[in-house]
Short mmCIF file of C-alpha atoms in Angstrom, two decimals:
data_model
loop_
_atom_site.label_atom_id
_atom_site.label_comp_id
_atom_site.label_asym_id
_atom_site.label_seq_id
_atom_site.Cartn_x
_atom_site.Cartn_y
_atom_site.Cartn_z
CA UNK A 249 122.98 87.90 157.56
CA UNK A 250 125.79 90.13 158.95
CA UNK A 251 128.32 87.59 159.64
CA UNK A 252 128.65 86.24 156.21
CA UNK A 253 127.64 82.82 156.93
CA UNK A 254 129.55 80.27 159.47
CA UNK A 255 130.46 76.46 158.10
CA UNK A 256 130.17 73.14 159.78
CA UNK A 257 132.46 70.34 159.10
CA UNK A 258 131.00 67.80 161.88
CA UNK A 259 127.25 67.56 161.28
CA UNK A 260 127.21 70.54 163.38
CA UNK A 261 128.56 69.95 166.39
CA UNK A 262 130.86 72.90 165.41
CA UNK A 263 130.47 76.19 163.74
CA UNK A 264 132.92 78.76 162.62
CA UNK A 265 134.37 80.84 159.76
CA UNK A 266 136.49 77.91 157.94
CA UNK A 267 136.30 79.14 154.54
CA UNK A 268 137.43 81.49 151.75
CA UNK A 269 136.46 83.44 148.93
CA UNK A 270 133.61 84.52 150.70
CA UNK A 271 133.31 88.32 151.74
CA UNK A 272 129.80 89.81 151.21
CA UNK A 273 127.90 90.69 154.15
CA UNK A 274 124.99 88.05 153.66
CA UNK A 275 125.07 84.80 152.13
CA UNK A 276 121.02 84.03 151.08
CA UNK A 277 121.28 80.46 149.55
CA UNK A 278 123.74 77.42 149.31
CA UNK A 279 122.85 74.85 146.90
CA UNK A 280 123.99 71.62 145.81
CA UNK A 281 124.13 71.11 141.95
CA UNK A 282 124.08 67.90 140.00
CA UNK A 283 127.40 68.52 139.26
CA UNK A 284 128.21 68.02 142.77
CA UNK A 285 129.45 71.43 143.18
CA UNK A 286 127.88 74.05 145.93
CA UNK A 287 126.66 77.10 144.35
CA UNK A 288 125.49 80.28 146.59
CA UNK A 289 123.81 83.78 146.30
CA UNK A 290 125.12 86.62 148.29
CA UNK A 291 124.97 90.19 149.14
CA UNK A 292 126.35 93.54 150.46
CA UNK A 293 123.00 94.15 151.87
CA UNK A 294 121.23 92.50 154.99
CA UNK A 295 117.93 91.86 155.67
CA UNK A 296 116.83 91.65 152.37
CA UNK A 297 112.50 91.64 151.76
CA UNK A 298 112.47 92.25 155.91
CA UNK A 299 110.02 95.10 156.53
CA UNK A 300 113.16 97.70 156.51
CA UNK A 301 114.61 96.45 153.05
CA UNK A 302 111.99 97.26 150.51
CA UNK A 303 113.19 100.46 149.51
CA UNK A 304 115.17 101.19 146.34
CA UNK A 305 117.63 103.35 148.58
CA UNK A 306 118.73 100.22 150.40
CA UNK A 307 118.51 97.02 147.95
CA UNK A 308 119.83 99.12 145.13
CA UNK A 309 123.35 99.50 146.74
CA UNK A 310 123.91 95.97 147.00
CA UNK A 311 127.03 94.19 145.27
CA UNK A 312 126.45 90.27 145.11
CA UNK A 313 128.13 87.59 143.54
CA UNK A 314 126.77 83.98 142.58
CA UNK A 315 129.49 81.35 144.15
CA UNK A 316 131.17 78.38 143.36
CA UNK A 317 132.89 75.64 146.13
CA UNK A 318 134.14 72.10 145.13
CA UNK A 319 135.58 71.20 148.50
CA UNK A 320 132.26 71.56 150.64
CA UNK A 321 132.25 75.04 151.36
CA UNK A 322 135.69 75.75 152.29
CA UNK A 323 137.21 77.27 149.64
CA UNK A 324 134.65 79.96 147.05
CA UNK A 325 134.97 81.46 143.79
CA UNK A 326 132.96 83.27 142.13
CA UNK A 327 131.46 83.02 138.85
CA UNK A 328 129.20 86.29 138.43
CA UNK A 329 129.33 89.70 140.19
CA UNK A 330 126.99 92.42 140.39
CA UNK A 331 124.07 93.42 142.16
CA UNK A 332 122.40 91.78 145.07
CA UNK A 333 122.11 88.39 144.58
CA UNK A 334 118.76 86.42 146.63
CA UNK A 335 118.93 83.01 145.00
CA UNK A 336 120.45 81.02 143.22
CA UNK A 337 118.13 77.24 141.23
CA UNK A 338 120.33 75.18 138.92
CA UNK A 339 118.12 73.56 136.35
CA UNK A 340 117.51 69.54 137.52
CA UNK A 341 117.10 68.81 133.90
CA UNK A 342 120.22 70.65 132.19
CA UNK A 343 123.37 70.54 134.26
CA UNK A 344 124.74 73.68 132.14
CA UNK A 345 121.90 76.01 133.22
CA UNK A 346 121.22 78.02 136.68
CA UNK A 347 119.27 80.87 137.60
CA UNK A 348 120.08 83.63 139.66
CA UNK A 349 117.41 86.39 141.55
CA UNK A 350 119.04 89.58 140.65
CA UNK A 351 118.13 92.56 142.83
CA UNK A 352 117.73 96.10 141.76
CA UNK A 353 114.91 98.39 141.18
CA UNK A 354 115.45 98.82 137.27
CA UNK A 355 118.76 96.22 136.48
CA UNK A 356 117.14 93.68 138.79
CA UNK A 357 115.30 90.48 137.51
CA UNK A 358 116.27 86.78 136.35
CA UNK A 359 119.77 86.00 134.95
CA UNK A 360 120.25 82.58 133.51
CA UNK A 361 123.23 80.99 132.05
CA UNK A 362 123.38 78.22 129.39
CA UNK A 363 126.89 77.32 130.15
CA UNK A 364 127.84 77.22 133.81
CA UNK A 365 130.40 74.14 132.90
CA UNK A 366 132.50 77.22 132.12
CA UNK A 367 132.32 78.48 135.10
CA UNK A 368 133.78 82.14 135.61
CA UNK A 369 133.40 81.81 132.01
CA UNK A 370 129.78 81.61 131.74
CA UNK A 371 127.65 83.65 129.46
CA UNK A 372 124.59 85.26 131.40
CA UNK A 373 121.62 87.05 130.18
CA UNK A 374 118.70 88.50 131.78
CA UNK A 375 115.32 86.82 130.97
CA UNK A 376 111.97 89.12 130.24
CA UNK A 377 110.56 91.34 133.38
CA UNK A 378 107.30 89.48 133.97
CA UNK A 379 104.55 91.88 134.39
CA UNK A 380 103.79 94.24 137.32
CA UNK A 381 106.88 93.47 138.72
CA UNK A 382 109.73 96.22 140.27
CA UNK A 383 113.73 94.31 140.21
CA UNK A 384 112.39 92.24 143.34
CA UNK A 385 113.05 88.40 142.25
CA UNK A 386 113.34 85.88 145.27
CA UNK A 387 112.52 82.18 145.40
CA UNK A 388 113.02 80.16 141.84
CA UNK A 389 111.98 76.49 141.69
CA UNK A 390 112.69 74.64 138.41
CA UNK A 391 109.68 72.09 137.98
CA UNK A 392 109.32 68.75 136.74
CA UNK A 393 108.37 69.99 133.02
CA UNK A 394 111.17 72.14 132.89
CA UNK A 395 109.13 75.63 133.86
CA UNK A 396 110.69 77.93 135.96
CA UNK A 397 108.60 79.14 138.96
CA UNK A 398 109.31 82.42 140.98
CA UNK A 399 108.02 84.54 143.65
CA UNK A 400 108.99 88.36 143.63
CA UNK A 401 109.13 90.62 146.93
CA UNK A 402 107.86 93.36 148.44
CA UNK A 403 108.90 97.17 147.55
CA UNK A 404 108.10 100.41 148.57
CA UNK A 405 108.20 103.35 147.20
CA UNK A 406 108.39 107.03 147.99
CA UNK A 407 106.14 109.67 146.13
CA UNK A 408 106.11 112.96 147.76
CA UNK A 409 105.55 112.78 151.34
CA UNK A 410 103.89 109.06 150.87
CA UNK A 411 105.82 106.13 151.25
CA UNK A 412 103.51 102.99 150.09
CA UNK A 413 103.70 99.46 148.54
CA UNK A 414 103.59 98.64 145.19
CA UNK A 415 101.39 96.08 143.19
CA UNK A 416 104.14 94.16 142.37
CA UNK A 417 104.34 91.17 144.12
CA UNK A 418 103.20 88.01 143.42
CA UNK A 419 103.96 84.33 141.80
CA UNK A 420 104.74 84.00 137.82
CA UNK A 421 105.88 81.01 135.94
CA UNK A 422 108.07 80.91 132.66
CA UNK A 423 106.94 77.83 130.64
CA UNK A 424 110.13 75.83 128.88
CA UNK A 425 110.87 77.55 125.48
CA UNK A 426 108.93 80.73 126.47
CA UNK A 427 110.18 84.40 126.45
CA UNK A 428 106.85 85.56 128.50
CA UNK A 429 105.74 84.81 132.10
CA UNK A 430 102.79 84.35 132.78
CA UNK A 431 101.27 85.93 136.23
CA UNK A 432 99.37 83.57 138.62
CA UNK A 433 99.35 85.34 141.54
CA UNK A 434 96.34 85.73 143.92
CA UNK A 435 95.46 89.04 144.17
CA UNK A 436 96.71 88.28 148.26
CA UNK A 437 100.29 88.11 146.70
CA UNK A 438 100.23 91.34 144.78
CA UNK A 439 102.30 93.63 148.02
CA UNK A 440 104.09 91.37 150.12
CA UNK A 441 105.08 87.70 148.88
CA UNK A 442 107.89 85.54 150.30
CA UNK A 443 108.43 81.79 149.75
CA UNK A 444 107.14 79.55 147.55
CA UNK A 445 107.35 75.87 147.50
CA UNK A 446 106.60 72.89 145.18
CA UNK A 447 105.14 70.41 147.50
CA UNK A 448 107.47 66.97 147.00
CA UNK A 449 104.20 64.91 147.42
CA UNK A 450 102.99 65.71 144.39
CA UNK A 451 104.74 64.16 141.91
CA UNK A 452 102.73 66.09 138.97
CA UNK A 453 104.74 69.37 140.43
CA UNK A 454 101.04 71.14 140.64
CA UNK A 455 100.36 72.07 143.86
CA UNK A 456 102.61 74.75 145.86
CA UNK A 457 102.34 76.74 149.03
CA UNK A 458 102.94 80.64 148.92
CA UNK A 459 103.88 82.38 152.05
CA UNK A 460 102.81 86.04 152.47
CA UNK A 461 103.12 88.80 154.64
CA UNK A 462 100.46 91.48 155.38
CA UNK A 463 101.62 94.67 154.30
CA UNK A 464 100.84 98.24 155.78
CA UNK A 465 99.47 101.36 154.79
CA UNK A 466 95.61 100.79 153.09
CA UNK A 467 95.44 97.86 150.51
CA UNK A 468 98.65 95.27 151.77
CA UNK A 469 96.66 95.32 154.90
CA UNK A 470 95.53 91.61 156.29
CA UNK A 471 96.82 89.71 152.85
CA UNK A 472 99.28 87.86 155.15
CA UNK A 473 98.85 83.61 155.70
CA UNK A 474 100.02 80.60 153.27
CA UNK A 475 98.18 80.30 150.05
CA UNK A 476 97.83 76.17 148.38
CA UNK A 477 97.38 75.48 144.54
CA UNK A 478 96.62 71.98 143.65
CA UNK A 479 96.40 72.93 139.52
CA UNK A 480 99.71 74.80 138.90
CA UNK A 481 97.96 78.29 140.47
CA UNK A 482 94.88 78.35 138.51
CA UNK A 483 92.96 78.18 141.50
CA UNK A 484 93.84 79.35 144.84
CA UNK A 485 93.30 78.94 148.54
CA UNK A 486 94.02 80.78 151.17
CA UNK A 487 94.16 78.05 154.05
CA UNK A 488 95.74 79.65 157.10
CA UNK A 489 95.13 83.21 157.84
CA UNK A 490 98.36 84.36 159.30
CA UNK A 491 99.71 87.78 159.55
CA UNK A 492 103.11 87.20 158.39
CA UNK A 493 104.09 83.75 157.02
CA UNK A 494 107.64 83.42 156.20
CA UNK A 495 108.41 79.97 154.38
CA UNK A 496 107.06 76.54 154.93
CA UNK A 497 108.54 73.14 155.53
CA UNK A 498 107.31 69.59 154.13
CA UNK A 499 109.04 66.69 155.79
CA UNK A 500 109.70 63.84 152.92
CA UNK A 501 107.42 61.43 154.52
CA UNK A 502 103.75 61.90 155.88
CA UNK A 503 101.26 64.80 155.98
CA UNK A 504 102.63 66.97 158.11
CA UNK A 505 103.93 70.73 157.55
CA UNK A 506 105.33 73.66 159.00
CA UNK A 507 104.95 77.03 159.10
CA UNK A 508 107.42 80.08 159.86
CA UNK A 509 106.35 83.44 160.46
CA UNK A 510 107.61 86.63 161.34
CA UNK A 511 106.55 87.45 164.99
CA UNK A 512 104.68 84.28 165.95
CA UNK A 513 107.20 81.84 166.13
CA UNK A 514 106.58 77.97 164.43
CA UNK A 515 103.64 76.09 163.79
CA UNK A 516 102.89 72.98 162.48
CA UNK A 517 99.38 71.08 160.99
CA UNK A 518 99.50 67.22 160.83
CA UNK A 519 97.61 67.01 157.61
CA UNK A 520 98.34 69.42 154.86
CA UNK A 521 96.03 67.46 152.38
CA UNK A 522 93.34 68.99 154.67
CA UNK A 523 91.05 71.71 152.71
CA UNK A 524 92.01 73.76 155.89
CA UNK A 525 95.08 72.35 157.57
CA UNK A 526 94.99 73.10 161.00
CA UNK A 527 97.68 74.84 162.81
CA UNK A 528 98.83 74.83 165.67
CA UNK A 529 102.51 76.73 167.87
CA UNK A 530 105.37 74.48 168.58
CA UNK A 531 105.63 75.55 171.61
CA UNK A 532 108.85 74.03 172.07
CA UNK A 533 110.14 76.42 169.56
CA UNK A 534 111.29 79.51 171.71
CA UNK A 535 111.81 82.61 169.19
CA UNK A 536 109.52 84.67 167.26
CA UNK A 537 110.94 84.79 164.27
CA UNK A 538 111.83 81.31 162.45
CA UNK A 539 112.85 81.59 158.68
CA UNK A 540 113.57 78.58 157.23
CA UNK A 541 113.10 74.61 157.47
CA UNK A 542 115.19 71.73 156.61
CA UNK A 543 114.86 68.12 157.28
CA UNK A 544 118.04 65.78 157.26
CA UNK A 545 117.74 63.15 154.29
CA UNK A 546 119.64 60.84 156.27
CA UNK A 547 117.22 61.29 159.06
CA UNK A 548 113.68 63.20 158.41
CA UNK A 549 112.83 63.30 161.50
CA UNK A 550 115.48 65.41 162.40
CA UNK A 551 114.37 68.83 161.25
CA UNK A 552 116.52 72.03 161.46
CA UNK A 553 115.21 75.74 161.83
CA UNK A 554 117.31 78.85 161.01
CA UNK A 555 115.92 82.28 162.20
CA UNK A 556 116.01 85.74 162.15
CA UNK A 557 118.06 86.92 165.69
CA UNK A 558 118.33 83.00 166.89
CA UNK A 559 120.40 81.45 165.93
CA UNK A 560 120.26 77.69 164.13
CA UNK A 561 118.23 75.46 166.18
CA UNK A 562 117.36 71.56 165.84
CA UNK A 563 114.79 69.50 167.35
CA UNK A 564 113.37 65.94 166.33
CA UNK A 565 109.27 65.30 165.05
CA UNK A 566 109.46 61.72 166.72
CA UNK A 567 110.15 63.11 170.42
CA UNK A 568 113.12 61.40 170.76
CA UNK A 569 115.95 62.98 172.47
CA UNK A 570 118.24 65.03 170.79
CA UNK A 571 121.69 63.19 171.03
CA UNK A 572 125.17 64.20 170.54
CA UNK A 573 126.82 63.56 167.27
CA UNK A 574 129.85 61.12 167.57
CA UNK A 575 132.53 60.75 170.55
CA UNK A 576 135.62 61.97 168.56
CA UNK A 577 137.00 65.72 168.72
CA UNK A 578 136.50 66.78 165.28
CA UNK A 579 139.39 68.72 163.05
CA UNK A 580 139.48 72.35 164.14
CA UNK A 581 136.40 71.64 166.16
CA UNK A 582 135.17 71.58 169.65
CA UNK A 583 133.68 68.98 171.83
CA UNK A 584 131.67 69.97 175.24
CA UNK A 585 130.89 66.47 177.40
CA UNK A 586 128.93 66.74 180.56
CA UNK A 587 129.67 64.06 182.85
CA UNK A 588 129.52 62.80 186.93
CA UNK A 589 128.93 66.80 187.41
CA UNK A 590 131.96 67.99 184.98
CA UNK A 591 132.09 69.62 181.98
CA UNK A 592 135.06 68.37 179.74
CA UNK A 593 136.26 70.78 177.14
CA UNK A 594 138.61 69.18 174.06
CA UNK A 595 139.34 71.12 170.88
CA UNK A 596 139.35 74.83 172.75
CA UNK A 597 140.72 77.81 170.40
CA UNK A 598 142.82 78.93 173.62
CA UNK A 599 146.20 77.49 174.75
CA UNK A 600 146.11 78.49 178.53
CA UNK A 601 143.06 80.32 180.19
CA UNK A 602 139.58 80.46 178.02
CA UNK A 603 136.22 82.18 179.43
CA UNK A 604 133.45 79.52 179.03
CA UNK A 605 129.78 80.28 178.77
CA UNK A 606 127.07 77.86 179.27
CA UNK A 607 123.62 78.81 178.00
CA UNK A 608 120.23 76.55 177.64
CA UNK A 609 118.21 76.67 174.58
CA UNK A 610 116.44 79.92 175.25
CA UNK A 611 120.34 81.64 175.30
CA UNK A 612 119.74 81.73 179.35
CA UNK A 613 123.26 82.02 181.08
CA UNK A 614 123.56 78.77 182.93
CA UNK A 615 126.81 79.35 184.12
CA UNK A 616 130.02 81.70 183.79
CA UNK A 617 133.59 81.73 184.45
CA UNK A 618 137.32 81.30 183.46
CA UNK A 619 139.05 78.39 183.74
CA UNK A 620 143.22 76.99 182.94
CA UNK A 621 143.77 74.79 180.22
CA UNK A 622 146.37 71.84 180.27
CA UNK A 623 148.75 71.36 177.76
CA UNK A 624 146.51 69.07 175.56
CA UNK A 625 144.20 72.01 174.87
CA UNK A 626 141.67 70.60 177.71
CA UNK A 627 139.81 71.91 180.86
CA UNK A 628 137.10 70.15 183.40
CA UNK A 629 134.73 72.74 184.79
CA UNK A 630 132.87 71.61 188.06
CA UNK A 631 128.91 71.94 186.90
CA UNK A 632 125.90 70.29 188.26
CA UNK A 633 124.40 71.21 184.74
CA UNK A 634 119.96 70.93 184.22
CA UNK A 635 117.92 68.52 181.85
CA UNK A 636 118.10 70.84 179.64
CA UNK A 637 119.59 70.95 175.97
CA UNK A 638 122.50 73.07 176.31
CA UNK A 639 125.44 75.00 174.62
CA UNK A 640 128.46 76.03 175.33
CA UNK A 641 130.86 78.61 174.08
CA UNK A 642 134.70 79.03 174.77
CA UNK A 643 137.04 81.93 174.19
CA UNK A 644 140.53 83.28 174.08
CA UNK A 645 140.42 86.92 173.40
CA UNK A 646 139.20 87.24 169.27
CA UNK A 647 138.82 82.94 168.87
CA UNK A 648 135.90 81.46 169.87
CA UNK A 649 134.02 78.25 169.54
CA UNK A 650 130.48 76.96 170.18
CA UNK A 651 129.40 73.83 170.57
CA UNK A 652 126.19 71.85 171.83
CA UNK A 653 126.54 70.05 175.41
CA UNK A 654 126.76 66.15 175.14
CA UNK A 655 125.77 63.79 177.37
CA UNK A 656 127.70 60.76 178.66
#
């Protein structure tokens, strides 16, 4: 949200704005097809679903495109403009068909194409409004039997001198072949829904976890928690009462899960086969307001946490320490090395003095300064430095770079 989205090129070590074709305010989704390609969903409009985006007058401004990349991000094109675009599910089972959450009060809903081998060439339709529902589409998941599974958002509206939610929220599946959803949301879903996600344990695709946040204003009130089926949402449960649950992530081994929410930072329950997982903070966590969870596949235990106002953070479920990610200086990237009470600085965006920050994990200002550069690009810093994971940022006037600390 806001800057557009920043790219890593090193495992992220480094982060910065190495790409084109890319210009909307808010980039919601990047996907990898089966086609190898990198699709994305993005909007004019920030924020979208948060508690000040639920309002026609804001989400129905939006321009979005859907987005193509063959070259890892770098370069974009897209292949469908319009309105706000919140997510974007190619189809596991037919490499020629995606879907797209289109947002907009009355043109908003689920676009699909049939032929996305043509790329800016592609045909796309809008599929049937499933019931109840108001142009708020968010989180698609194609499953194993070729269904399509969605969540739709909040939205408010405005009648007279009342501002209120509408019933028309919720969880609704489109069966393979069909032209009507069917609704099988809890009646907890019906205000305020957010994420919803096929558990990857189950290989029948039947049970899923809805996250949902307590509304406002007389009947959203205390709806909020995570919500488990275990028969394709004919039944049910509502297993963690939570005021505002976000998303939830499933690690591909073991019983474990984790839970973001909007003011209470992350949590996590060891067994999520439990009939009532229990939760507890992660209190190495630091901010309120996690979003999102990803787990490398290369290594699961490695888990990565985007938020709302915090930046990208990564920590390890086996307790091991977090280490730095290769020795070498990385193409148009920056490397920070702490060592015998120096901080060496290759890869700088500045060619003779740079201001360098160091901050700790909370975004505490460790230390502060300016310092030459030598005609390699490098600088030593004297700094006794802490246990402590740390970052460090460099800058020469508009350039800057980030990069996490590493130890030597």
């Amino acid at each position: 949200s806001d800057v557009k989205g920043m790219r890593s090129a090193d495992g992220g070590v480094s982060w910065g704005f190495g790409y084109t074709g890319h210009d909307d305010n808010s980039m919601y989704r990047v996907v990898r097809a089966s086609d190898g390609k990198l699709y994305a969903a993005t909007s004019s409009v920030h924020d979208l679903y948060q508690s000040t985006r639920l309002a026609d007058a804001q989400l129905d401004a939006a321009v979005g495109h859907v987005l193509v990349s063959t070259d890892s991000a770098k370069t974009w094109t897209s292949i469908w403009t319009g309105k706000g675009v919140a997510w974007v599910e190619p189809d596991p089972l037919d490499a020629k068909t995606m879907y797209a959450s289109v947002v907009h009060s009355t043109a908003g809903g689920v676009m699909v194409t049939r032929d996305l081998d043509k790329g800016a060439a592609a045909t796309w339709t809008k599929l049937a409004k499933p019931a109840r529902t108001e142009g708020h589409p968010y989180v698609l998941a194609v499953l194993a039997d070729g269904s399509l599974l969605s969540s739709w958002s909040g939205h408010r509206v405005t009648t007279g001198s009342t501002t209120a939610f509408t019933a028309s929220s919720g969880v609704h599946r489109l069966a393979k072949g069909a032209t009507a959803w069917q609704d099988l949301s809890d009646p907890g879903m019906n205000y305020w829904t957010k994420d919803v996600v096929v558990d990857p344990s189950d290989k029948t695709g039947r049970t899923w976890w809805v996250a949902v946040f307590s509304g406002w204003g007389g009947a959203p009130n205390g709806l909020g928690g995570l919500y488990r089926t275990v028969d394709a949402g004919a039944h049910w449960t509502r297993v963690w009462n939570s005021d505002r649950v976000e998303s939830v992530g499933i690690p591909p081994d073991g019983t474990e899960i984790y839970a973001t929410t909007e003011t209470e930072g992350l949590w996590h329950a060891p067994d999520r086969t439990a009939s009532g997982p229990v939760f507890a903070q992660v209190g190495s966590y630091p901010f309120r307001q996690p979003v999102r969870i990803f787990f490398n596949p290369s290594d699961p235990a490695e888990m990565w946490v985007t938020s709302f106002g915090n930046s990208l953070r990564m920590g390890r479920r086996d307790g091991r320490p977090i280490v730095g990610v290769g020795n070498r200086v990385p193409s148009g990237g920056m490397v920070a090395r702490l060592r015998n009470g120096f901080l060496y600085l290759e890869g700088t965006p500045g060619s003779r003095n740079v201001s360098v920050r160091v901050s700790d994990l909370s975004g505490k200002i460790i230390h502060a300064g300016v310092v030459p550069l030598d005609a390699s690009g490098r600088a030593r810093v004297p700094f006794a430095g802490t246990g402590k994971i740390l970052f460090v940022r460099v800058a020469d006037g508009a350039r800057s770079r980030v990069s996490r600390v590493l130890r030597e």
